PDB file of C-alpha atoms in Angstrom:
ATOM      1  CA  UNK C 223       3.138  15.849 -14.979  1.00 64.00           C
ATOM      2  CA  UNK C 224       2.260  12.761 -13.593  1.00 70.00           C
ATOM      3  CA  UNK C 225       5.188  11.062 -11.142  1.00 93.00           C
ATOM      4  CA  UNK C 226       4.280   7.829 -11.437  1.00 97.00           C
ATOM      5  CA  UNK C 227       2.421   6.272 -14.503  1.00 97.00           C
ATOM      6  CA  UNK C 228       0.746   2.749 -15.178  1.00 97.00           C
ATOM      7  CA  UNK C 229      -0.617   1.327 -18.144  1.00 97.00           C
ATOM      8  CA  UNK C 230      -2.946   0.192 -18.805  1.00 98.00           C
ATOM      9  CA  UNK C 231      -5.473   1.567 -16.448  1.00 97.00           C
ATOM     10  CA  UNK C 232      -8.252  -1.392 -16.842  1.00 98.00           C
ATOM     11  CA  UNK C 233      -7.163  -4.602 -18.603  1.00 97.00           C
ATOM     12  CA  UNK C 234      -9.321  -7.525 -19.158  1.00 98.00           C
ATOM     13  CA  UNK C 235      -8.416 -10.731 -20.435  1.00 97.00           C
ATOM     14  CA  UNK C 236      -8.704 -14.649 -20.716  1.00 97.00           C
ATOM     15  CA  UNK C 237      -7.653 -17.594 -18.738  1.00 97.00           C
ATOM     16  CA  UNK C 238      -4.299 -18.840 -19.643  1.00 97.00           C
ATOM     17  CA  UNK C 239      -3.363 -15.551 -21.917  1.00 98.00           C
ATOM     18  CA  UNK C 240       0.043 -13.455 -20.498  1.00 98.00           C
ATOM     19  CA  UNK C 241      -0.582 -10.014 -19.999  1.00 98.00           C
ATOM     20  CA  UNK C 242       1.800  -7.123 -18.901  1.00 98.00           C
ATOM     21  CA  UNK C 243       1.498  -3.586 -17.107  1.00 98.00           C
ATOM     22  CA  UNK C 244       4.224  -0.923 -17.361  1.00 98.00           C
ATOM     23  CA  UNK C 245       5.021   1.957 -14.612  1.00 97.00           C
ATOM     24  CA  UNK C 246       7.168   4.913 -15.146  1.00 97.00           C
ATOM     25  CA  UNK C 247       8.034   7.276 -12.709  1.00 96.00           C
ATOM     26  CA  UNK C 248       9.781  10.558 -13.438  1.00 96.00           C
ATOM     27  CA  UNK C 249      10.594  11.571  -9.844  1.00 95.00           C
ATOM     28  CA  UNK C 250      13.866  10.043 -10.375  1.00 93.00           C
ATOM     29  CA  UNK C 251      13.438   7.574  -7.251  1.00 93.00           C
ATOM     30  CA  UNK C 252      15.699   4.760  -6.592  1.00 91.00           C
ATOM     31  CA  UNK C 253      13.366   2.026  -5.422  1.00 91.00           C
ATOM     32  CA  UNK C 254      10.126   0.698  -7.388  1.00 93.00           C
ATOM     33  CA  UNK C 255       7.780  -1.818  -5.569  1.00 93.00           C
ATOM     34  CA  UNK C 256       4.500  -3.821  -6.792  1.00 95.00           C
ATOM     35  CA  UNK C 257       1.592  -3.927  -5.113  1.00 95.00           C
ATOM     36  CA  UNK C 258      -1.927  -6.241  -5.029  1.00 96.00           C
ATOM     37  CA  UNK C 259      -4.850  -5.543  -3.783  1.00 97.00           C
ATOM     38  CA  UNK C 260      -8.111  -8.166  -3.664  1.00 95.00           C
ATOM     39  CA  UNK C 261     -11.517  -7.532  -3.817  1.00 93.00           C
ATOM     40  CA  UNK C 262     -11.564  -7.415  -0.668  1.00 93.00           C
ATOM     41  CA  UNK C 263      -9.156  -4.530  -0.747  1.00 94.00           C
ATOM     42  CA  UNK C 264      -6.365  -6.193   0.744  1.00 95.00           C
ATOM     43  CA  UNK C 265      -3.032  -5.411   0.010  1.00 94.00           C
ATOM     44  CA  UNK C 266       0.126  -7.343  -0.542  1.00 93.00           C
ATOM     45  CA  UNK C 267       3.721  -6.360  -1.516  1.00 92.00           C
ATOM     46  CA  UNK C 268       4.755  -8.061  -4.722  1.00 93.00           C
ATOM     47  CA  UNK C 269       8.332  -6.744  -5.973  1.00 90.00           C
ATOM     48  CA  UNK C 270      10.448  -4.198  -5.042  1.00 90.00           C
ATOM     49  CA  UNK C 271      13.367  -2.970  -7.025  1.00 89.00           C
ATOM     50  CA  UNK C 272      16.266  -0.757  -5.652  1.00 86.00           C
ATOM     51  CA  UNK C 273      18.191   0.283  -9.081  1.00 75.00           C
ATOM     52  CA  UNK C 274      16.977  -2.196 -10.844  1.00 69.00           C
ATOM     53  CA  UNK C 275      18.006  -5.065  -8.601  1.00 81.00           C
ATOM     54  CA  UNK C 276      15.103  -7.055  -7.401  1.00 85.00           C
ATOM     55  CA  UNK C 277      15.095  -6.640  -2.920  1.00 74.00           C
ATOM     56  CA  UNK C 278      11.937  -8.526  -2.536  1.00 72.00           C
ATOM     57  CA  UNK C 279      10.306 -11.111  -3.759  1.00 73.00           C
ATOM     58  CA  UNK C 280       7.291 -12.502  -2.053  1.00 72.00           C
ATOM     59  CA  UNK C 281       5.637 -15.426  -1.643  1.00 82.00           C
ATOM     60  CA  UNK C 282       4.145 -14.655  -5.462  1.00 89.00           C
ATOM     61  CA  UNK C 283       3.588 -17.536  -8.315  1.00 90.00           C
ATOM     62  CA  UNK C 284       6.604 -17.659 -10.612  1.00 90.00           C
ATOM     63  CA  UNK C 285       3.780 -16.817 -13.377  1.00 95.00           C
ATOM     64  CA  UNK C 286       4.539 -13.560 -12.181  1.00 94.00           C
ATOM     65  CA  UNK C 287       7.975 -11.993 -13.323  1.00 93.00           C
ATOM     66  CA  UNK C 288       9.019  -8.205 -12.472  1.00 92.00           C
ATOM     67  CA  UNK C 289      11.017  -6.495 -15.270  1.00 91.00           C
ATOM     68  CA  UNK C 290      12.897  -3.294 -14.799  1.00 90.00           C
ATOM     69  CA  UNK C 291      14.710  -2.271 -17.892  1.00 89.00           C
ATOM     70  CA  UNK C 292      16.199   1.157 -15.854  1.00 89.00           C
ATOM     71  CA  UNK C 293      15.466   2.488 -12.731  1.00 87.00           C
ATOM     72  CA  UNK C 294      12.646   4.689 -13.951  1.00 93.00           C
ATOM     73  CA  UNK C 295      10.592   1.570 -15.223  1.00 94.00           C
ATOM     74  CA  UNK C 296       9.306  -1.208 -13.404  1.00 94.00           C
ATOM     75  CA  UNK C 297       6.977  -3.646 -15.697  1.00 95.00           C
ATOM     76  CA  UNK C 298       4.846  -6.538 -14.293  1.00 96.00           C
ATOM     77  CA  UNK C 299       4.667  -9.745 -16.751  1.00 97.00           C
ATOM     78  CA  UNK C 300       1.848 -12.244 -16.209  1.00 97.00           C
ATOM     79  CA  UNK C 301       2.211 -15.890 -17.908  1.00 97.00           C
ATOM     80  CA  UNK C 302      -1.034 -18.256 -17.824  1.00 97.00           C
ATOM     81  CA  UNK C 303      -3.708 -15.925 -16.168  1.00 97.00           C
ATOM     82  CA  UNK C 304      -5.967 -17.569 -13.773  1.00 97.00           C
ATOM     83  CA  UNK C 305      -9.111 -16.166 -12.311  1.00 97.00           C
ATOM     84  CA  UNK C 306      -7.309 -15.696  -8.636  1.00 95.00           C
ATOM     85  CA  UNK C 307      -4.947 -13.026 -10.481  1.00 97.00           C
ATOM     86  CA  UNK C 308      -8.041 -10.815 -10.857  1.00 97.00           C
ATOM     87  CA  UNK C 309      -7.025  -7.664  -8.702  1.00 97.00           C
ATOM     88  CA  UNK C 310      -6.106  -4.011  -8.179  1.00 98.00           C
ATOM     89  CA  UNK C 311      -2.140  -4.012  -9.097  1.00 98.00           C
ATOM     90  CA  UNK C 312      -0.403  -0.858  -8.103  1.00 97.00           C
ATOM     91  CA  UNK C 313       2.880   0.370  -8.655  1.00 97.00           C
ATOM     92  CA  UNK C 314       4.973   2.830  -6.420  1.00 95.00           C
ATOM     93  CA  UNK C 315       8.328   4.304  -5.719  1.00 94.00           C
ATOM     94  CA  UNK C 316      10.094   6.019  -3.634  1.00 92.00           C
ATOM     95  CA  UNK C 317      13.461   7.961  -3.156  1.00 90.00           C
ATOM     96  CA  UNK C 318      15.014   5.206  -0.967  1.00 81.00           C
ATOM     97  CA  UNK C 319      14.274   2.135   0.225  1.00 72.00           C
ATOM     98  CA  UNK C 320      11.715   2.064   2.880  1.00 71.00           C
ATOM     99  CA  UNK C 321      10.854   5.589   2.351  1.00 83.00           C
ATOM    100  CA  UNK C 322       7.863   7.570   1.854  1.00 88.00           C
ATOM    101  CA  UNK C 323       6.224   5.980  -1.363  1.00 91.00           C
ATOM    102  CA  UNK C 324       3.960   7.559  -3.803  1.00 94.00           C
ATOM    103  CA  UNK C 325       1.645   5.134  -6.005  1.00 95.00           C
ATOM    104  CA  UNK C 326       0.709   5.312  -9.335  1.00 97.00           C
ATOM    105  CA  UNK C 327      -3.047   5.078 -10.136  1.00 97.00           C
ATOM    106  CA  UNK C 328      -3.531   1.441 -10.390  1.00 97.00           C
ATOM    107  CA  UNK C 329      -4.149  -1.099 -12.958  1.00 98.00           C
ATOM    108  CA  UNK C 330      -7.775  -3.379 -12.579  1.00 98.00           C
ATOM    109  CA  UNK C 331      -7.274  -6.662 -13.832  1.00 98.00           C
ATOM    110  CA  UNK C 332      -9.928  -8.468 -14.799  1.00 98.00           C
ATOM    111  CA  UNK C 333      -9.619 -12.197 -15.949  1.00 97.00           C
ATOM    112  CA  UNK C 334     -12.556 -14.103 -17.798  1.00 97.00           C
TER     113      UNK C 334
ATOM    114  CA  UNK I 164       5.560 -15.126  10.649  1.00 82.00           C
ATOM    115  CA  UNK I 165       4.404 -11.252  11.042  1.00 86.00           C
ATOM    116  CA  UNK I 166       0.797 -10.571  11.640  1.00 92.00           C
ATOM    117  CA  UNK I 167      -0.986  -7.117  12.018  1.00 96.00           C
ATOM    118  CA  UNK I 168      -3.723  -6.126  12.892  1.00 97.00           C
ATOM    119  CA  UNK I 169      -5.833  -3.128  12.651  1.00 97.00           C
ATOM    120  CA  UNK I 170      -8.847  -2.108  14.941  1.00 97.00           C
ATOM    121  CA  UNK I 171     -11.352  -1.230  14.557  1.00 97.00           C
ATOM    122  CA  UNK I 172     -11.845  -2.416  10.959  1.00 97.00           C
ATOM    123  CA  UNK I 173     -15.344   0.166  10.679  1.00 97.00           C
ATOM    124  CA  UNK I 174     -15.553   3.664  12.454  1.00 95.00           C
ATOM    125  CA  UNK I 175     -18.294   6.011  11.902  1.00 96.00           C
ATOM    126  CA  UNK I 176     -17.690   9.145  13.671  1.00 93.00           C
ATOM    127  CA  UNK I 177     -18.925  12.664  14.132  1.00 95.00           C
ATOM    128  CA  UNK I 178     -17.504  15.746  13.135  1.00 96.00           C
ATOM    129  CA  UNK I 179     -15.765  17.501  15.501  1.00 96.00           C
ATOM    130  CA  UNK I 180     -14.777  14.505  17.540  1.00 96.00           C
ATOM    131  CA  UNK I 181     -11.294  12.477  18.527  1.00 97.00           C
ATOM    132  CA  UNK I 182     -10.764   9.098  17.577  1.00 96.00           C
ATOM    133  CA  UNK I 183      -7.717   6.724  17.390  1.00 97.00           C
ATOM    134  CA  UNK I 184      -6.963   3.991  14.951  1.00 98.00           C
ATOM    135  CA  UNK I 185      -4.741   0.825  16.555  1.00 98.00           C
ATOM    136  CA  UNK I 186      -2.356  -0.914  14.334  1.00 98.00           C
ATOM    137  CA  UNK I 187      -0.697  -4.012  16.374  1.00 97.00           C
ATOM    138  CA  UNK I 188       1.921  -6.430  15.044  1.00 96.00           C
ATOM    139  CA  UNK I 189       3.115  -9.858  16.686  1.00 94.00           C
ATOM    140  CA  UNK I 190       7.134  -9.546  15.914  1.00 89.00           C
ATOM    141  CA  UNK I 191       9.454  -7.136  16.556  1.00 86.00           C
ATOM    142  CA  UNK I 192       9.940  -4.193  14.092  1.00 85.00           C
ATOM    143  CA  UNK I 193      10.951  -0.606  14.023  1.00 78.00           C
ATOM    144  CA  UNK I 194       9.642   0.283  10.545  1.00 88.00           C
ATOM    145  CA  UNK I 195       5.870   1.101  10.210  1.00 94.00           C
ATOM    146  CA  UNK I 196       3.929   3.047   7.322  1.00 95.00           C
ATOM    147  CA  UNK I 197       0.188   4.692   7.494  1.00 97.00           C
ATOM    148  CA  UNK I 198      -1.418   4.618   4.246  1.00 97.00           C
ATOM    149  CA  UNK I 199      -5.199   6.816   2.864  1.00 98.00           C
ATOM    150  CA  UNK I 200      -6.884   5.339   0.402  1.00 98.00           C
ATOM    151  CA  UNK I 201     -10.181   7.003  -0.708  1.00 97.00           C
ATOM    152  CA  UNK I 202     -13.084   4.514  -2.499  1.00 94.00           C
ATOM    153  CA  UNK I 203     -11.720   3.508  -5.828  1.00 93.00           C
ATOM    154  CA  UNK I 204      -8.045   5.885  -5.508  1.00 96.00           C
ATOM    155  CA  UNK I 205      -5.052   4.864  -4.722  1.00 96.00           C
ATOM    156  CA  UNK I 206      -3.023   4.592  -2.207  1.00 96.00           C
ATOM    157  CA  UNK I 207      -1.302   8.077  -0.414  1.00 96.00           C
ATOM    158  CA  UNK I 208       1.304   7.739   2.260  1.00 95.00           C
ATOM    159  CA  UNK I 209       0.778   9.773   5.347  1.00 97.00           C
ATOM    160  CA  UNK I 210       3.697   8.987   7.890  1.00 96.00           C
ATOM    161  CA  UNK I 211       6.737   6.783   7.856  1.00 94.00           C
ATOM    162  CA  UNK I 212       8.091   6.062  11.648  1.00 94.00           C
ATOM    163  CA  UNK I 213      11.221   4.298  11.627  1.00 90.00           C
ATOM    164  CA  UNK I 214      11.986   4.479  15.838  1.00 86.00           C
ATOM    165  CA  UNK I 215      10.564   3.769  19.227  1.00 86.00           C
ATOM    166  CA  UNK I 216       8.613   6.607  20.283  1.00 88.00           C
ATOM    167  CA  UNK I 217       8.400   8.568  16.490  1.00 90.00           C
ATOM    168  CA  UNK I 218       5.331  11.028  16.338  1.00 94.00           C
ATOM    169  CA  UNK I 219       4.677  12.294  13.326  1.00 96.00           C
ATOM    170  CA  UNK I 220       1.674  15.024  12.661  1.00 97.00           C
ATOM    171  CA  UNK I 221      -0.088  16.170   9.565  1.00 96.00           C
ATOM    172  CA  UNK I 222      -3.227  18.596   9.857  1.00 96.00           C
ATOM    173  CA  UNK I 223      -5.837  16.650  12.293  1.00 97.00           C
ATOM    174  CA  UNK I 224      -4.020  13.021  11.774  1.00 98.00           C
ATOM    175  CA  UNK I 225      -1.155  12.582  14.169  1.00 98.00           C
ATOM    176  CA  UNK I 226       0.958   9.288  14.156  1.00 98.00           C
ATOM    177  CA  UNK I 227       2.687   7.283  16.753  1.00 97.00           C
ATOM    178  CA  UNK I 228       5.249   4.326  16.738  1.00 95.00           C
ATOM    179  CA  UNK I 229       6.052   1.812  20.489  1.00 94.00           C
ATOM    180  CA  UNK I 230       8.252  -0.565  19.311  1.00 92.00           C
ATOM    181  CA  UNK I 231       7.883  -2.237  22.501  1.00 93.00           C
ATOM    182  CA  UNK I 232       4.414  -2.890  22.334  1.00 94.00           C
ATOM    183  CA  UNK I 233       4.498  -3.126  18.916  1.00 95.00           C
ATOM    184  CA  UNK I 234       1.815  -0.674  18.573  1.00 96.00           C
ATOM    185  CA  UNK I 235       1.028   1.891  16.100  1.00 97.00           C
ATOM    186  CA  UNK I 236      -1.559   4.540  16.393  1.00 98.00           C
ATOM    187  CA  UNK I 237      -3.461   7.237  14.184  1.00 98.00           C
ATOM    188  CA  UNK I 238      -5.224   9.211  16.390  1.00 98.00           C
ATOM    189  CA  UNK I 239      -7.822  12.070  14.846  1.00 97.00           C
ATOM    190  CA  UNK I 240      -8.546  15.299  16.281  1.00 97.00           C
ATOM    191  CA  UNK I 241     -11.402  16.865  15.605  1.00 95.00           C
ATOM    192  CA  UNK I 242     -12.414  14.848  12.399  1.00 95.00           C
ATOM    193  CA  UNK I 243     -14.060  16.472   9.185  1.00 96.00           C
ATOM    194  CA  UNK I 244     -15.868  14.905   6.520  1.00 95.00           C
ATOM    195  CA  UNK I 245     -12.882  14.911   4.216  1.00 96.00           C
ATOM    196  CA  UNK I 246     -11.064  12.040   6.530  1.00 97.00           C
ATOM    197  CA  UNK I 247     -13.469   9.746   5.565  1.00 97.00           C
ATOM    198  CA  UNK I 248     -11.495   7.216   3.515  1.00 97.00           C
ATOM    199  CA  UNK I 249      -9.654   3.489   4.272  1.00 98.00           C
ATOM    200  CA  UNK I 250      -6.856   3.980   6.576  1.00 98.00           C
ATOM    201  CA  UNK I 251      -3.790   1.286   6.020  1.00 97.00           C
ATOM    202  CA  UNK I 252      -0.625   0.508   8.640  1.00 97.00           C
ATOM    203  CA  UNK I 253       2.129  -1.631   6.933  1.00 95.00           C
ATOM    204  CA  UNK I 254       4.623  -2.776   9.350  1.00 93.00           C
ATOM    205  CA  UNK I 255       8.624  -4.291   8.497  1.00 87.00           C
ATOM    206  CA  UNK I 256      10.830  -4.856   5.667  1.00 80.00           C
ATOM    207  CA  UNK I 257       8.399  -6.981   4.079  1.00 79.00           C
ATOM    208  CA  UNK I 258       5.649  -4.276   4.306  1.00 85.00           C
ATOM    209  CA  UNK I 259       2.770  -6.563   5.743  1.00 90.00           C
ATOM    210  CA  UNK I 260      -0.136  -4.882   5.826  1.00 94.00           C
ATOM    211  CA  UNK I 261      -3.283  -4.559   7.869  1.00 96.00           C
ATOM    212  CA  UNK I 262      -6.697  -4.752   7.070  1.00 97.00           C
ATOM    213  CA  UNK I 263      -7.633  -1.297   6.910  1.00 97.00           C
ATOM    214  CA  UNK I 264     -10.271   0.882   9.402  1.00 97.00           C
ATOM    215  CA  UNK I 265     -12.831   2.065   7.000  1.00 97.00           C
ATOM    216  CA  UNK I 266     -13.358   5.917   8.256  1.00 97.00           C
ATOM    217  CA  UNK I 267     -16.472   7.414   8.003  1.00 97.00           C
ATOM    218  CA  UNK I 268     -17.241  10.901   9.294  1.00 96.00           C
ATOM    219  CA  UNK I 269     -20.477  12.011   9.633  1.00 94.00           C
ATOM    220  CA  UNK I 270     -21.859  15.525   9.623  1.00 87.00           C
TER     221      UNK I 270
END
């Protein structure tokens, strides 16, 4: 069984189209975070959720919006694609906030 | 604003030797987070040290928080080819992350 799901697992896509990714996790965690990472493998913290009220939100374009319908699901909505958005997105949770964190498998974005 | 930084950003190493990653941030925080990632993988947590003076161990990779310097190490005993992977420290609330020391271990 796999903890913590994302889908899709490659996604490519247009300028300007909206695109979303879902996660699942079935470790029954309280906290649900969003991750980035560049080509140049960077990373960056998106969104965190702690049942399913939004604790961060970082210095991330409004195009982005986090939506967690329960505390088991924690989807990432993109409006207006632009090339910059072209990335590794990964999604994680953990049992509390600030705890040890396990990551789903990531989601490549690819924008034309 | 919180910077980090991680050095060195490239190690190639032996087997069989010691090493130790540095993982420095410029603000004061008592939260940090080691991170593997292995070439195209995700991410896997390793240690969480939430004090001054937390040492946390796991196999060969052993972990180490001083709030006061606001330093973070990952020091490697005896290294094997399996460590060879991107090493990550995230520091604070806001999880800011490093760079990430690109391990290699060499036979």
């Amino acid at each position: 069984d796999t903890a913590v799901s994302q889908t899709p697992k490659y996604l490519v896509t247009q300028m300007g189209n909206d695109k979303s990714i879902k996660c699942e996790q079935n470790l029954g965690h309280d906290t649900m975070y969003w991750y980035k990472q560049d080509s140049k493998k960077f990373l960056k913290i998106m969104f965190s959720y702690n049942n399913k009220e939004l604790i961060i939100n970082e210095t991330v374009p409004n195009r982005f919006s986090p939506k967690s319908p329960d505390k088991a699901h924690l989807n990432l909505h993109i409006n207006s694609l632009e090339l910059g958005d072209s990335a590794v997105y990964f999604c994680a949770s953990s049992p509390a906030g600030w705890d040890t964190q396990y990551f789903g498998p990531g989601t490549r974005l690819t924008v034309l | 604003e919180l910077k980090v930084e991680q050095n060195p950003l490239f190690l190639s190493m032996q087997e069989g030797k010691n090493y130790t990653i540095y993982c420095n941030y410029s603000t004061t925080s008592d939260r940090l987070y080691w991170y593997r990632q292995d070439p195209g993988k995700s991410l896997e947590s390793l240690f969480v040290l939430l004090s001054n003076g937390a040492v946390k161990q796991e196999g060969r990779l052993m972990a180490s928080l001083d709030t006061k310097a606001r330093l973070s190490t990952l020091h490697i005993t005896a290294a094997v080819h399996d460590l060879s992977a991107t090493y990550f420290c995230a520091v604070g609330n806001d999880m800011r992350f490093g760079a990430g020391t690109r391990l290699t271990v060499k036979p």
